[in-house]
CSV table of C-alpha atoms in Angstrom, one decimal:
chain,number,residue,atom,x,y,z
A,1,PRO,CA,-22.1,-6.6,-5.6
A,2,PHE,CA,-21.4,-9.3,-8.2
A,3,GLU,CA,-24.3,-11.3,-9.7
A,4,LYS,CA,-24.7,-14.3,-11.8
A,5,ALA,CA,-25.2,-13.4,-15.5
A,6,PRO,CA,-28.9,-13.5,-16.5
A,7,GLY,CA,-30.2,-16.3,-18.6
A,8,LEU,CA,-27.9,-19.0,-17.1
A,9,PRO,CA,-29.4,-22.2,-15.6
A,10,GLU,CA,-29.1,-22.8,-11.9
A,11,THR,CA,-26.6,-25.3,-10.5
A,12,GLU,CA,-26.0,-26.8,-7.1
A,13,ASN,CA,-22.7,-24.8,-6.8
A,14,ASP,CA,-24.2,-21.4,-7.4
A,15,ASP,CA,-24.1,-20.4,-3.7
A,16,GLN,CA,-20.5,-21.5,-3.3
A,17,ILE,CA,-19.4,-19.7,-6.4
A,18,GLN,CA,-21.2,-16.5,-5.3
A,19,GLN,CA,-19.5,-16.7,-2.0
A,20,MET,CA,-16.1,-17.1,-3.6
A,21,VAL,CA,-16.7,-14.2,-6.0
A,22,GLU,CA,-17.7,-11.9,-3.1
A,23,GLU,CA,-14.6,-13.0,-1.1
A,24,ARG,CA,-12.4,-12.1,-4.1
A,25,ASP,CA,-14.1,-8.8,-4.4
A,26,ALA,CA,-13.5,-8.1,-0.6
A,27,ALA,CA,-9.8,-9.1,-0.9
A,28,ARG,CA,-9.3,-6.7,-3.9
A,29,LYS,CA,-10.9,-3.9,-1.9
A,30,ASP,CA,-8.4,-4.7,1.0
A,31,ARG,CA,-5.6,-4.6,-1.7
A,32,ASP,CA,-4.8,-8.3,-0.8
A,33,PHE,CA,-4.2,-9.2,-4.4
A,34,ASP,CA,-2.5,-12.5,-3.6
A,35,ALA,CA,-5.7,-13.8,-2.0
A,36,ALA,CA,-7.8,-12.3,-4.8
A,37,ASP,CA,-5.7,-14.0,-7.5
A,38,GLY,CA,-5.8,-17.3,-5.6
A,39,ILE,CA,-9.6,-17.2,-5.5
A,40,LYS,CA,-9.8,-16.2,-9.2
A,41,ALA,CA,-7.5,-19.1,-10.1
A,42,GLU,CA,-9.8,-21.5,-8.3
A,43,LEU,CA,-12.8,-20.1,-10.0
A,44,THR,CA,-11.1,-20.4,-13.4
A,45,GLU,CA,-10.3,-24.0,-12.7
A,46,MET,CA,-14.1,-24.4,-11.9
A,47,GLY,CA,-14.9,-23.0,-15.3
A,48,VAL,CA,-16.2,-19.7,-13.9
A,49,PHE,CA,-15.6,-16.5,-15.8
A,50,ILE,CA,-15.7,-13.1,-14.0
A,51,ASP,CA,-16.5,-9.9,-15.7
A,52,ASP,CA,-15.2,-7.1,-13.4
A,53,ARG,CA,-16.6,-4.4,-15.6
A,54,LYS,CA,-20.2,-5.7,-15.5
A,55,LYS,CA,-19.9,-7.1,-12.0
A,56,GLN,CA,-21.2,-10.5,-13.3
A,57,TRP,CA,-20.0,-14.1,-13.3
A,58,SER,CA,-20.8,-16.9,-15.7
A,59,PHE,CA,-19.6,-20.3,-16.9
A,60,ARG,CA,-17.1,-20.6,-19.6
A,61,ARG,CA,-18.1,-22.7,-22.6
A,62,ALA,CA,-16.6,-26.2,-22.7
A,63,ARG,CA,-13.6,-26.5,-25.0
A,64,SER,CA,-12.5,-29.5,-27.0
A,65,SER,CA,-9.9,-31.7,-25.4
A,66,GLY,CA,-7.4,-30.7,-28.1
A,67,ASP,CA,-7.5,-27.0,-27.1
A,68,ASP,CA,-4.1,-25.8,-25.9
A,69,ARG,CA,-5.7,-23.5,-23.4
A,70,THR,CA,-7.6,-26.4,-21.8
A,71,GLN,CA,-4.4,-28.4,-21.6
A,72,ARG,CA,-2.7,-25.5,-19.8
A,73,ARG,CA,-5.6,-25.0,-17.4
A,74,VAL,CA,-5.7,-28.7,-16.3
A,75,ARG,CA,-1.9,-29.2,-16.1
A,76,PRO,CA,-0.9,-31.1,-13.0
A,77,PHE,CA,0.6,-29.5,-9.9
A,78,GLU,CA,4.4,-29.6,-9.5
A,79,LYS,CA,6.5,-29.3,-6.4
A,80,ALA,CA,8.1,-25.9,-6.0
A,81,PRO,CA,11.8,-25.6,-6.4
A,82,GLY,CA,13.6,-25.5,-3.1
A,83,SER,CA,10.9,-27.3,-1.1
A,84,PRO,CA,12.4,-30.0,1.1
A,85,GLU,CA,12.0,-33.6,0.2
A,86,THR,CA,9.6,-35.7,2.4
A,87,GLU,CA,8.4,-39.3,2.6
A,88,ASP,CA,4.9,-38.1,1.8
A,89,ASP,CA,5.8,-36.4,-1.6
A,90,GLU,CA,4.0,-39.2,-3.7
A,91,LYS,CA,1.0,-39.1,-1.4
A,92,ILE,CA,0.7,-35.3,-1.6
A,93,GLN,CA,1.0,-35.4,-5.4
A,94,LYS,CA,-1.8,-38.0,-5.5
A,95,MET,CA,-4.0,-35.9,-3.3
A,96,LEU,CA,-3.5,-32.9,-5.5
A,97,ASP,CA,-4.4,-34.9,-8.6
A,98,ASP,CA,-7.5,-36.1,-6.8
A,99,ARG,CA,-8.4,-32.6,-5.9
A,100,ASP,CA,-8.0,-31.5,-9.5
A,101,ALA,CA,-10.2,-34.4,-10.7
A,102,ALA,CA,-12.9,-33.4,-8.1
A,103,ARG,CA,-12.9,-29.8,-9.3
A,104,ALA,CA,-13.1,-30.8,-12.9
A,105,VAL,CA,-16.4,-32.5,-12.2
A,106,ARG,CA,-17.5,-29.6,-9.9
A,107,ASP,CA,-17.4,-31.7,-6.8
A,108,PHE,CA,-16.2,-28.8,-4.7
A,109,ASP,CA,-17.0,-30.4,-1.3
A,110,THR,CA,-14.5,-33.2,-2.0
A,111,ALA,CA,-12.0,-30.7,-3.5
A,112,ASP,CA,-12.2,-28.4,-0.4
A,113,GLY,CA,-11.9,-31.4,1.9
A,114,ILE,CA,-8.6,-32.5,0.2
A,115,ARG,CA,-7.3,-29.0,0.3
A,116,ASN,CA,-8.0,-28.6,4.0
A,117,GLU,CA,-6.3,-32.0,4.7
A,118,LEU,CA,-3.2,-30.8,2.7
A,119,LEU,CA,-3.0,-27.6,4.6
A,120,ALA,CA,-3.2,-29.4,7.9
A,121,MET,CA,-0.2,-31.4,6.7
A,122,GLY,CA,1.7,-28.2,6.2
A,123,VAL,CA,1.3,-28.2,2.4
A,124,PHE,CA,0.9,-24.8,0.8
A,125,ILE,CA,-0.9,-24.7,-2.5
A,126,ASP,CA,-0.4,-22.1,-5.3
A,127,ASP,CA,-3.4,-22.7,-7.6
A,128,ARG,CA,-2.3,-19.8,-9.9
A,129,GLY,CA,1.2,-21.2,-10.5
A,130,LYS,CA,0.2,-24.9,-10.1
A,131,LYS,CA,2.9,-25.3,-7.5
A,132,TRP,CA,3.0,-26.8,-4.0
A,133,SER,CA,5.6,-26.7,-1.2
A,134,MET,CA,6.2,-27.9,2.3
A,135,GLY,CA,6.7,-25.7,5.3
A,136,ARG,CA,6.2,-21.9,5.1
A,137,GLY,CA,7.3,-21.6,1.5
A,138,ASP,CA,7.9,-18.3,-0.3
A,139,THR,CA,4.1,-17.7,-0.6
A,140,ALA,CA,3.6,-17.7,3.2
A,141,ALA,CA,6.8,-15.8,4.3
A,142,TYR,CA,6.5,-12.2,5.4
A,143,ASN,CA,9.6,-10.1,5.8
A,144,ARG,CA,10.2,-7.7,8.7
A,145,ARG,CA,11.0,-4.1,7.9
A,146,GLY,CA,11.6,-1.0,10.0
A,147,GLY,CA,12.6,-0.7,13.7
A,148,GLY,CA,10.9,-1.4,17.0
A,149,SER,CA,12.1,-3.3,20.0
A,150,LEU,CA,11.1,-6.9,20.0
A,151,THR,CA,12.7,-10.0,21.7
A,152,ASP,CA,13.5,-13.1,19.7
A,153,GLU,CA,10.6,-14.9,21.4
A,154,GLU,CA,8.2,-12.2,20.3
A,155,VAL,CA,9.5,-12.3,16.7
A,156,ASP,CA,9.0,-16.1,16.7
A,157,GLU,CA,5.4,-15.7,18.0
A,158,ILE,CA,4.6,-13.0,15.4
A,159,THR,CA,6.0,-15.2,12.7
A,160,LYS,CA,3.7,-18.1,13.8
A,161,LEU,CA,0.7,-15.9,13.9
A,162,LEU,CA,1.4,-14.6,10.4
A,163,GLU,CA,1.6,-18.2,9.2
A,164,GLN,CA,-1.7,-19.1,10.8
A,165,ARG,CA,-3.3,-16.0,9.3
A,166,PHE,CA,-1.9,-17.0,5.9
A,167,VAL,CA,-3.5,-20.5,6.2
A,168,CYS,CA,-6.8,-19.0,7.2
A,169,LYS,CA,-6.8,-16.8,4.1
A,170,LEU,CA,-6.0,-19.8,1.9
A,171,ASN,CA,-9.0,-21.5,3.5
A,172,ARG,CA,-11.0,-18.3,2.9
A,173,ASP,CA,-11.6,-18.0,6.7
A,174,PHE,CA,-11.2,-14.2,6.6
A,175,GLU,CA,-13.0,-13.7,9.9
A,176,THR,CA,-10.2,-15.6,11.8
A,177,ALA,CA,-7.6,-14.0,9.6
A,178,ASP,CA,-8.9,-10.6,10.6
A,179,GLN,CA,-8.9,-11.6,14.3
A,180,ILE,CA,-5.2,-12.6,14.1
A,181,ARG,CA,-4.4,-9.3,12.4
A,182,ASP,CA,-6.2,-7.4,15.2
A,183,GLN,CA,-4.3,-9.5,17.8
A,184,LEU,CA,-1.0,-8.6,16.2
A,185,ARG,CA,-1.9,-5.0,16.1
A,186,GLU,CA,-3.1,-4.8,19.7
A,187,THR,CA,-0.4,-7.0,21.3
A,188,TYR,CA,2.7,-6.0,19.3
A,189,LYS,CA,1.6,-2.9,17.4
A,190,ILE,CA,2.3,-4.8,14.1
A,191,MET,CA,1.3,-3.3,10.8
A,192,ILE,CA,1.0,-5.8,7.9
A,193,ASP,CA,1.4,-5.0,4.2
A,194,ASP,CA,-0.1,-8.0,2.4
A,195,GLY,CA,0.6,-6.6,-1.0
A,196,ASN,CA,4.4,-6.5,-0.4
A,197,LYS,CA,4.5,-9.3,2.1
A,198,VAL,CA,6.1,-7.2,4.8
A,199,TRP,CA,5.4,-6.4,8.5
A,200,ARG,CA,6.7,-3.8,10.8
A,201,VAL,CA,6.3,-2.4,14.3
A,202,ALA,CA,4.2,0.8,14.3
A,203,THR,CA,6.8,3.3,15.6
A,204,ASP,CA,7.9,6.9,15.0
A,205,GLY,CA,11.5,5.9,14.7
A,206,TYR,CA,13.4,5.0,11.5
A,207,ASP,CA,15.9,2.2,11.0
A,208,MET,CA,18.7,1.9,8.5
A,209,SER,CA,17.7,-0.4,5.6
A,210,PRO,CA,19.6,-3.7,5.2
A,211,ASN,CA,20.2,-2.5,1.6
A,212,SER,CA,21.9,0.7,2.7
A,213,SER,CA,25.5,1.5,2.0
A,214,PRO,CA,27.5,1.6,5.2
A,215,VAL,CA,28.1,5.0,6.9
A,216,SER,CA,30.4,6.3,9.6
A,217,GLU,CA,29.3,6.8,13.2
A,218,GLU,CA,29.5,10.6,12.7
A,219,THR,CA,27.3,10.5,9.6
A,220,LEU,CA,24.9,8.1,11.4
A,221,GLU,CA,24.5,10.6,14.2
A,222,ILE,CA,23.7,13.4,11.7
A,223,ILE,CA,21.1,11.2,9.9
A,224,ASN,CA,19.4,10.0,13.1
A,225,GLY,CA,19.3,13.6,14.4
A,226,LEU,CA,17.7,15.0,11.2
A,227,LEU,CA,15.2,12.2,11.1
A,228,ALA,CA,14.2,12.9,14.7
A,229,GLN,CA,13.7,16.6,13.8
A,230,ARG,CA,11.7,15.6,10.8
A,231,THR,CA,9.4,13.3,12.8
A,232,ALA,CA,8.8,16.0,15.3
A,233,ALA,CA,7.9,18.4,12.5
A,234,LYS,CA,5.5,16.0,11.0
A,235,ILE,CA,3.8,15.4,14.3
A,236,ALA,CA,3.4,19.1,14.7
A,237,LYS,CA,2.0,19.3,11.1
A,238,ASP,CA,4.9,21.5,10.2
A,239,PHE,CA,5.3,19.9,6.8
A,240,ALA,CA,7.3,22.7,5.3
A,241,THR,CA,10.1,22.0,7.8
A,242,ALA,CA,9.7,18.2,7.3
A,243,ASP,CA,10.2,18.6,3.6
A,244,THR,CA,13.2,20.9,4.1
A,245,ILE,CA,14.9,18.2,6.2
A,246,ARG,CA,14.0,15.5,3.7
A,247,ASP,CA,15.6,17.5,0.9
A,248,LEU,CA,18.7,18.1,3.1
A,249,LEU,CA,19.0,14.4,3.8
A,250,ARG,CA,18.6,13.6,0.1
A,251,GLY,CA,20.8,16.4,-1.3
A,252,LYS,CA,23.7,16.4,1.2
A,253,HIS,CA,23.8,12.8,2.6
A,254,ASN,CA,22.3,10.8,-0.3
A,255,VAL,CA,19.6,9.5,2.1
A,256,SER,CA,16.3,8.2,0.7
A,257,VAL,CA,13.6,7.9,3.3
A,258,ASP,CA,10.8,5.3,3.0
A,259,ASP,CA,8.0,6.4,5.3
A,260,ARG,CA,5.9,3.3,4.4
A,261,VAL,CA,8.3,0.9,6.1
A,262,LYS,CA,10.1,3.4,8.4
A,263,GLU,CA,13.5,2.8,6.9
A,264,TRP,CA,16.2,5.0,5.3
A,265,THR,CA,18.8,4.1,2.8
A,266,VAL,CA,22.1,5.6,1.8
A,267,ILE,CA,22.6,5.0,-1.9
A,268,ASP,CA,26.3,6.1,-2.1
A,269,ALA,CA,27.9,6.6,1.3
A,270,PRO,CA,29.2,10.2,1.8
A,271,ALA,CA,32.5,10.8,3.5
A,272,SER,CA,32.7,10.8,7.3
A,273,ALA,CA,31.1,13.9,8.8
A,274,SER,CA,32.8,16.0,11.5
A,275,GLN,CA,31.2,17.5,14.6
A,276,ASP,CA,31.3,20.9,12.9
A,277,GLU,CA,29.2,19.4,10.1
A,278,VAL,CA,26.7,18.1,12.6
A,279,ALA,CA,26.3,21.7,14.0
A,280,GLU,CA,26.3,23.1,10.4
A,281,ASP,CA,23.4,20.9,9.4
A,282,SER,CA,21.4,21.8,12.5
A,283,ASN,CA,22.0,25.5,11.8
A,284,ALA,CA,21.1,25.1,8.2
A,285,VAL,CA,17.8,23.5,9.1
A,286,SER,CA,17.0,26.2,11.7
A,287,ILE,CA,17.8,29.0,9.2
A,288,GLU,CA,15.9,27.4,6.4
A,289,ASN,CA,12.9,26.8,8.7
A,290,GLU,CA,12.9,30.5,9.7
A,291,LEU,CA,13.0,31.6,6.1
A,292,VAL,CA,10.0,29.3,5.3
A,293,LYS,CA,8.1,30.7,8.3
A,294,GLU,CA,8.9,34.3,7.2
A,295,GLU,CA,7.6,33.5,3.7
A,296,VAL,CA,4.4,32.0,5.0
A,297,LYS,CA,3.9,34.9,7.4
A,298,ALA,CA,4.4,37.4,4.6
A,299,GLU,CA,1.9,35.7,2.4
A,300,GLU,CA,-0.7,35.6,5.2
A,301,GLU,CA,-0.3,39.2,6.2
A,302,GLU,CA,-2.8,41.6,4.6
A,303,LEU,CA,-1.7,44.8,3.0
A,304,THR,CA,-2.9,47.8,5.2
A,305,ILE,CA,-2.9,51.5,4.3
A,306,PRO,CA,-2.3,54.1,7.1
A,307,ASP,CA,-5.2,56.6,7.7
A,308,SER,CA,-2.9,59.6,6.8
A,309,VAL,CA,-2.2,58.0,3.4
A,310,GLU,CA,-5.9,57.4,2.8
A,311,GLU,CA,-6.7,61.1,3.7
A,312,THR,CA,-3.9,62.3,1.4
A,313,VAL,CA,-5.2,60.1,-1.5
A,314,ASP,CA,-8.8,61.3,-0.8
A,315,SER,CA,-7.7,65.0,-0.9
A,316,ASP,CA,-5.8,64.5,-4.1
A,317,ILE,CA,-8.9,62.8,-5.7
A,318,ASP,CA,-11.2,65.7,-4.6
A,319,ALA,CA,-8.8,68.4,-5.9
A,320,SER,CA,-8.5,66.6,-9.2
A,321,ILE,CA,-12.3,66.5,-9.5
A,322,GLU,CA,-12.5,70.2,-8.7
A,323,GLU,CA,-9.9,71.1,-11.3
A,324,GLU,CA,-11.6,69.1,-14.0
A,325,THR,CA,-14.9,70.8,-13.1
A,326,GLU,CA,-13.4,74.3,-13.3
A,327,GLU,CA,-11.7,73.5,-16.6
A,328,GLY,CA,-15.0,72.3,-17.9
A,329,LEU,CA,-16.8,75.5,-16.9
A,330,ASP,CA,-14.1,77.7,-18.5
A,331,GLU,CA,-14.3,75.8,-21.8
A,332,THR,CA,-18.1,76.2,-21.8
A,333,THR,CA,-17.8,80.0,-21.1
A,334,ALA,CA,-15.3,80.4,-23.9
A,335,ALA,CA,-17.4,78.5,-26.4
A,336,ALA,CA,-20.4,80.8,-25.6
A,337,SER,CA,-18.3,83.9,-26.2
A,338,VAL,CA,-17.2,82.7,-29.6
A,339,GLU,CA,-20.8,82.1,-30.6
A,340,GLU,CA,-21.8,85.6,-29.6
């Protein structure tokens, strides 16, 4: 765990800083880098320096008011482009300025109170970019990927829960955020990728990516059929067959498969396929699968020698030994005769 660097004087905010440092570390381990960066930005504003290599935190030395880096660090918040105009814009800006002033003097209780009030008003704060926005904003929006059967009402409910979870994470209420994540997983089988801001339904099926080139109905039938065969092969742990189908999709149909989000994309749409090609692809997969299985079988089989062959080899070895022995005796006798 992270610790305060030795030799530093104690302050009334040490416990809060330690908690924030630990929350950042937990977010990094969960690969939730947006949350980790947000906490780090807050700590930086508080004058806290984190040494990830030494697992220590300390306070930065105060800089002169003319230091350019200080000017950048305390620059005021700005409204994010595209955020809708509201009658509370001036009030929100004033609250953000007050929050910055509280943080500058390390009055973190006041700063957190203002932040929570802003969040309750629907204001999303980007401490790292010094931006704020109304409504969901780009920072809160998660995009849906992959397939799965959901009604419009279910999608709306999932979107609301994702927004609530996002607010909880901004408030560093990770326990509630995890509860919402578990609720989405158990109720709707939702998988969340915080790093890429996407969510999908956990399903074995694949959907055509919105970025894919269009394809004909015949080609669509081939692709879906091959993907179904590949999924069945992966479930059966027949990864050689799954890889064969993947290569066939890529090589013949220009299909790139994204297993992470359960989508496939045609880069350059091939010509329309005929029913004969549908059968041809299925046959090609079957033949190639048989070849793979035969290769694996051949590698796994042990080389065995029949008993008759072993007996013949043994006889030949014995005969060779007898011949060498007799030749040795003859040479010894001949040498003795020469000496006599």
